[in-house]
């Protein structure tokens, strides 16, 4: 059986940052990543980050991930790509399906002293008549096709959702040569950063707030979309229909934490809308209610790549401290500094509700551990 001092499931910004921090503290670290390359969402983010210099302001996601992977290499972190975790059992033993080639696989068992789960998030679906037609896809799939594989999925794109993902992907598709026939948002207001929406409206892209898709029309692929205004009770307003010519309907209707591995590990969960749904409770060290199992990034609630990097750093630090690689005083000082940076990041757009949700996770952890002690 393969051994790992710290095993990380998921090699996105949180997982890579956790690996870097743990390795800096002297841990032997292995990352298991399902995709062909590590980096998560960063590998398709061609836009520049904004904020502070310590959070990569002015850098593109595609460049940030190169830096993180290079640092992992310099620190001796093992990254197993094309490797899917099939199960967690007997404490911290995981089964990995490692793809050697298109036709050849090997199953590996890995025993870990500490486990960090950073599996990210998955896209929400929106169902409507015609939603199974070719040409209806997630905004993330559209972005991957264009920015990673350099294939423009369509010429006329309708985006569902005006969150930051919907707005950023729409702008990137427009830069690649597609026409954005519209962005629709069921809420009565734009749901993402105004700076992203302004870039699109200046280019003449219509944003329909208070609208949803009534149906997609086509034979063997999407040819038209019918949108309609929604009432406060989410029913459609009769006579408000607008028909748009489109060959791609991209769904950017939010994300939800990917929590299957945390469930399998036995973690206790918290539900909060601001988190994106159910997410594992954790303490300030990012340790879940299962001793030795840490969580970070979008697995713990939906935020930005910058917060994923900070949470990953905290998880890596926590794992290293629990293994005795860093003394308590140093760890507590670095942990406090990390939370200070996180709170600064959460002071912006929708920050208050995220802080409330995160505090709920911390309280749930304490409540669970209190009940466990009494039992």
XYZ file of C-alpha atoms in Angstrom:
375
model
C 0.000 0.000 0.000
C 1.265 3.457 -0.925
C 1.867 5.808 2.028
C 1.281 9.564 2.241
C 1.805 11.836 5.201
C -0.659 14.393 3.813
C -2.990 13.310 1.016
C -4.977 15.956 -0.838
C -8.036 15.100 -2.948
C -8.371 17.759 -5.625
C -5.630 19.832 -7.230
C -7.401 23.152 -7.751
C -6.215 26.439 -6.195
C -7.173 25.278 -2.682
C -5.533 21.876 -3.002
C -2.347 23.244 -4.556
C -2.082 25.940 -1.879
C -2.628 23.366 0.880
C 0.121 21.229 -0.626
C 2.537 24.148 -0.830
C 1.955 25.168 2.792
C 2.187 21.627 4.167
C 5.331 20.887 2.140
C 6.949 24.148 3.272
C 6.447 22.956 6.839
C 8.192 19.654 6.090
C 5.299 17.312 5.226
C 5.459 14.653 2.545
C 2.501 15.533 0.311
C 0.571 13.739 -2.452
C -2.218 15.318 -4.521
C -4.773 13.151 -6.334
C -6.320 15.037 -9.275
C -8.989 13.649 -11.617
C -8.129 15.843 -14.597
C -5.211 15.611 -16.974
C -3.640 18.652 -15.361
C -3.953 20.283 -11.960
C -5.312 23.788 -11.480
C -9.082 23.441 -11.276
C -10.928 26.489 -12.558
C -7.703 28.490 -12.899
C -6.680 26.639 -16.086
C -9.483 28.363 -18.012
C -9.471 31.795 -16.381
C -7.920 34.165 -18.898
C -9.147 37.327 -17.147
C -7.000 39.275 -14.712
C -7.705 39.051 -10.997
C -8.375 42.230 -9.088
C -7.887 43.077 -5.434
C -4.550 43.173 -3.619
C -1.090 42.151 -4.793
C -0.948 39.376 -2.175
C -3.986 37.842 -3.905
C -2.498 37.946 -7.414
C -4.138 41.204 -8.543
C -3.344 41.860 -12.198
C -2.479 38.210 -12.878
C -4.491 35.810 -15.012
C -5.683 32.508 -13.602
C -3.789 30.593 -16.291
C -0.565 32.208 -15.051
C -1.350 31.826 -11.336
C -1.770 28.072 -11.720
C 1.624 27.795 -13.405
C 3.191 29.465 -10.374
C 1.387 27.152 -7.938
C 2.363 24.009 -9.854
C 5.973 25.198 -10.125
C 6.106 25.776 -6.360
C 4.704 22.286 -5.756
C 7.433 20.827 -7.943
C 10.170 22.744 -6.157
C 8.870 21.472 -2.798
C 8.701 17.842 -3.899
C 4.899 17.535 -3.929
C 3.690 14.479 -5.845
C 0.764 15.258 -8.173
C -1.102 12.199 -9.470
C -3.203 13.415 -12.425
C -5.770 11.340 -14.351
C -6.564 9.775 -10.973
C -10.074 9.446 -9.554
C -10.733 8.670 -5.900
C -13.148 5.753 -5.852
C -13.628 5.552 -2.100
C -12.491 6.400 1.402
C -12.556 3.607 3.983
C -10.837 2.315 7.129
C -10.163 5.815 8.386
C -7.868 7.503 5.905
C -7.271 4.862 3.261
C -8.414 5.905 -0.195
C -8.819 3.863 -3.355
C -7.594 5.568 -6.513
C -8.341 4.667 -10.119
C -5.214 5.871 -11.918
C -5.489 6.030 -15.719
C -2.278 4.895 -17.370
C -3.665 5.199 -20.908
C -7.025 5.297 -22.685
C -7.404 1.551 -22.199
C -5.220 0.753 -19.175
C -5.959 1.583 -15.524
C -4.512 0.617 -12.173
C -6.155 0.740 -8.763
C -4.002 2.041 -5.953
C -4.652 2.094 -2.215
C -3.112 5.014 -0.339
C -2.831 5.213 3.449
C -2.710 8.821 4.663
C -1.935 10.230 8.095
C -3.880 13.398 7.288
C -6.451 13.942 4.538
C -7.351 17.278 2.900
C -10.501 17.355 0.770
C -10.591 20.149 -1.803
C -12.888 18.783 -4.496
C -14.383 22.127 -5.565
C -17.906 22.629 -6.888
C -20.275 21.526 -9.644
C -22.644 23.556 -11.790
C -26.371 23.817 -11.129
C -28.738 22.781 -13.899
C -31.799 24.700 -15.119
C -34.555 22.529 -16.580
C -36.970 23.731 -19.257
C -38.618 22.208 -22.351
C -35.807 21.438 -24.798
C -33.043 21.526 -22.193
C -31.654 18.178 -23.422
C -31.033 19.478 -26.959
C -27.394 19.594 -28.073
C -26.242 23.159 -27.531
C -27.557 23.472 -23.975
C -24.552 23.248 -21.637
C -23.027 24.637 -18.489
C -21.142 27.923 -18.637
C -18.096 26.067 -17.324
C -18.248 23.657 -20.264
C -18.427 26.593 -22.671
C -15.409 28.186 -20.996
C -13.451 24.922 -21.031
C -14.140 24.314 -24.724
C -13.028 27.818 -25.662
C -10.186 28.649 -23.276
C -8.669 25.195 -22.787
C -9.419 23.347 -26.038
C -9.653 26.452 -28.266
C -12.977 25.425 -29.782
C -15.774 27.999 -29.974
C -18.917 25.979 -29.161
C -21.298 28.261 -31.057
C -21.735 31.554 -32.865
C -24.765 32.953 -31.017
C -24.780 32.433 -27.259
C -27.562 33.039 -24.746
C -26.321 33.057 -21.145
C -28.578 32.084 -18.256
C -27.413 33.824 -15.094
C -25.791 37.192 -14.415
C -23.490 36.052 -11.626
C -19.772 36.609 -12.025
C -19.352 33.292 -13.897
C -22.073 34.149 -16.415
C -20.739 37.658 -16.960
C -17.067 36.675 -17.246
C -17.727 33.724 -19.579
C -19.980 35.885 -21.771
C -17.238 38.477 -22.161
C -14.637 35.824 -22.943
C -16.887 34.258 -25.594
C -17.416 37.677 -27.124
C -13.634 38.181 -27.213
C -13.343 34.813 -28.995
C -15.724 35.956 -31.740
C -19.150 34.804 -30.594
C -22.222 37.021 -30.460
C -23.874 37.216 -27.049
C -27.564 37.508 -27.952
C -28.476 38.164 -24.346
C -27.913 37.436 -20.678
C -31.018 36.570 -18.668
C -31.381 36.754 -14.907
C -34.456 35.563 -13.017
C -33.764 37.983 -10.175
C -34.805 41.605 -10.663
C -31.174 42.731 -10.553
C -27.733 41.731 -11.847
C -26.208 39.145 -9.533
C -22.488 39.639 -10.232
C -19.900 42.374 -10.046
C -20.974 45.600 -11.789
C -17.522 45.975 -13.353
C -18.081 42.778 -15.372
C -21.643 43.727 -16.378
C -20.545 47.207 -17.482
C -17.996 45.807 -19.933
C -20.756 43.832 -21.625
C -23.391 46.559 -21.712
C -20.851 48.966 -23.215
C -20.520 46.483 -26.086
C -24.288 46.417 -26.565
C -25.027 43.063 -24.926
C -28.617 43.099 -23.606
C -29.140 41.930 -20.015
C -32.723 40.864 -19.275
C -33.325 40.996 -15.521
C -36.469 39.304 -14.224
C -36.441 36.828 -17.135
C -36.026 33.074 -17.489
C -36.026 30.526 -20.326
C -39.471 29.292 -21.286
C -38.233 26.764 -23.864
C -35.447 25.862 -26.283
C -36.472 25.202 -29.880
C -34.640 23.068 -32.429
C -34.572 19.744 -34.243
C -31.200 18.108 -33.637
C -29.666 21.151 -31.903
C -30.669 24.460 -30.367
C -31.879 27.003 -32.922
C -33.962 29.424 -30.862
C -34.720 30.214 -27.237
C -37.968 31.660 -25.908
C -37.499 33.758 -22.797
C -40.247 35.246 -20.632
C -40.594 37.561 -17.668
C -41.199 35.988 -14.251
C -43.580 37.028 -11.492
C -42.444 37.238 -7.838
C -43.825 33.694 -7.363
C -41.656 32.515 -10.322
C -44.628 31.943 -12.628
C -44.289 33.279 -16.176
C -45.898 36.558 -17.212
C -48.297 35.844 -20.128
C -47.467 37.766 -23.275
C -43.936 38.669 -22.163
C -42.203 36.100 -24.391
C -39.205 37.097 -26.525
C -37.727 34.708 -29.116
C -33.973 34.850 -29.660
C -31.910 33.151 -32.370
C -29.175 31.133 -30.676
C -27.183 27.946 -31.155
C -25.850 27.760 -27.585
C -27.720 28.187 -24.311
C -25.107 28.415 -21.573
C -26.267 27.839 -17.991
C -24.448 29.962 -15.434
C -26.997 29.478 -12.659
C -24.605 29.052 -9.794
C -22.650 26.224 -8.242
C -22.904 23.836 -5.342
C -20.083 22.351 -3.243
C -18.855 18.928 -4.340
C -19.128 17.109 -1.051
C -19.208 13.410 -1.941
C -15.737 12.725 -0.530
C -16.539 14.619 2.685
C -19.752 12.589 3.080
C -17.799 9.393 2.512
C -15.251 10.436 5.125
C -18.085 10.884 7.654
C -17.975 14.677 8.069
C -20.847 16.569 9.722
C -22.569 19.141 7.503
C -24.145 22.599 7.626
C -26.760 23.974 5.220
C -26.680 27.614 4.203
C -27.752 29.302 0.979
C -24.675 31.532 1.055
C -22.478 28.417 1.004
C -24.275 27.056 -2.045
C -26.113 24.383 -0.039
C -24.702 21.656 2.206
C -21.052 22.037 3.197
C -18.875 20.350 5.847
C -18.478 22.016 9.234
C -14.916 22.814 10.240
C -12.852 24.617 12.861
C -10.470 27.545 12.373
C -7.742 25.126 11.238
C -10.103 23.860 8.469
C -10.305 20.480 10.213
C -13.677 18.787 9.798
C -15.582 16.991 12.538
C -13.600 13.856 11.598
C -10.195 14.057 13.274
C -7.391 14.371 10.742
C -9.698 15.187 7.814
C -9.396 18.790 6.610
C -11.547 20.641 4.062
C -10.951 23.795 2.029
C -11.974 25.769 -1.041
C -15.388 25.535 -2.687
C -15.970 22.207 -0.928
C -16.580 24.288 2.213
C -18.777 26.895 0.476
C -18.725 28.862 -2.757
C -16.361 31.803 -2.964
C -13.560 33.117 -5.156
C -10.196 31.598 -6.110
C -8.445 34.014 -3.740
C -10.378 32.687 -0.742
C -9.785 29.109 -1.928
C -6.042 29.792 -1.907
C -6.227 31.229 1.625
C -8.352 28.345 2.936
C -6.002 25.850 1.330
C -3.060 27.520 3.052
C -4.891 27.274 6.392
C -5.679 23.584 5.808
C -2.066 22.813 4.897
C -0.889 24.643 7.999
C -3.422 22.795 10.157
C -2.351 19.415 8.821
C 1.325 20.235 9.370
C 0.657 21.421 12.916
C -1.295 18.267 13.784
C 1.633 16.179 12.541
C 4.076 18.078 14.733
C 5.917 19.836 11.893
C 5.226 23.313 13.284
C 5.073 24.500 16.871
C 1.781 25.701 18.326
C 2.816 29.356 18.794
C 3.969 29.734 15.176
C 0.925 27.887 13.855
C -1.501 30.039 15.849
C 0.172 33.255 14.670
C 0.070 32.147 11.023
C -3.509 30.904 11.390
C -4.620 34.264 12.804
C -2.905 36.088 9.934
C -4.648 33.801 7.424
C -8.065 34.478 8.924
C -7.329 38.207 8.854
C -6.667 37.963 5.113
C -9.816 35.878 4.624
C -11.961 38.395 6.489
C -10.513 41.179 4.330
C -11.505 39.251 1.203
C -15.007 38.730 2.594
C -15.485 42.422 3.348
C -16.481 43.090 -0.268
C -19.353 41.975 -2.510
C -21.852 39.797 -0.553
C -19.188 39.447 2.111
C -21.478 39.821 5.123
C -23.648 36.809 4.290
C -20.549 34.714 3.624
C -19.061 35.659 6.993
C -22.342 34.689 8.693
C -22.353 31.340 6.868
C -18.710 30.652 7.730
C -19.328 31.458 11.399
C -22.223 28.986 11.248
C -19.787 26.285 10.103
C -17.454 27.056 13.003
C -20.332 26.925 15.506
C -21.608 23.650 14.079
C -18.137 22.147 14.494
C -18.046 23.175 18.166
C -21.588 21.873 18.739
C -20.766 18.534 17.116
C -17.563 18.115 19.124
C -19.443 19.053 22.301
C -22.071 16.380 21.689
C -19.337 13.886 20.806
C -17.561 14.594 24.113
C -20.781 14.225 26.123
C -21.533 10.924 24.421
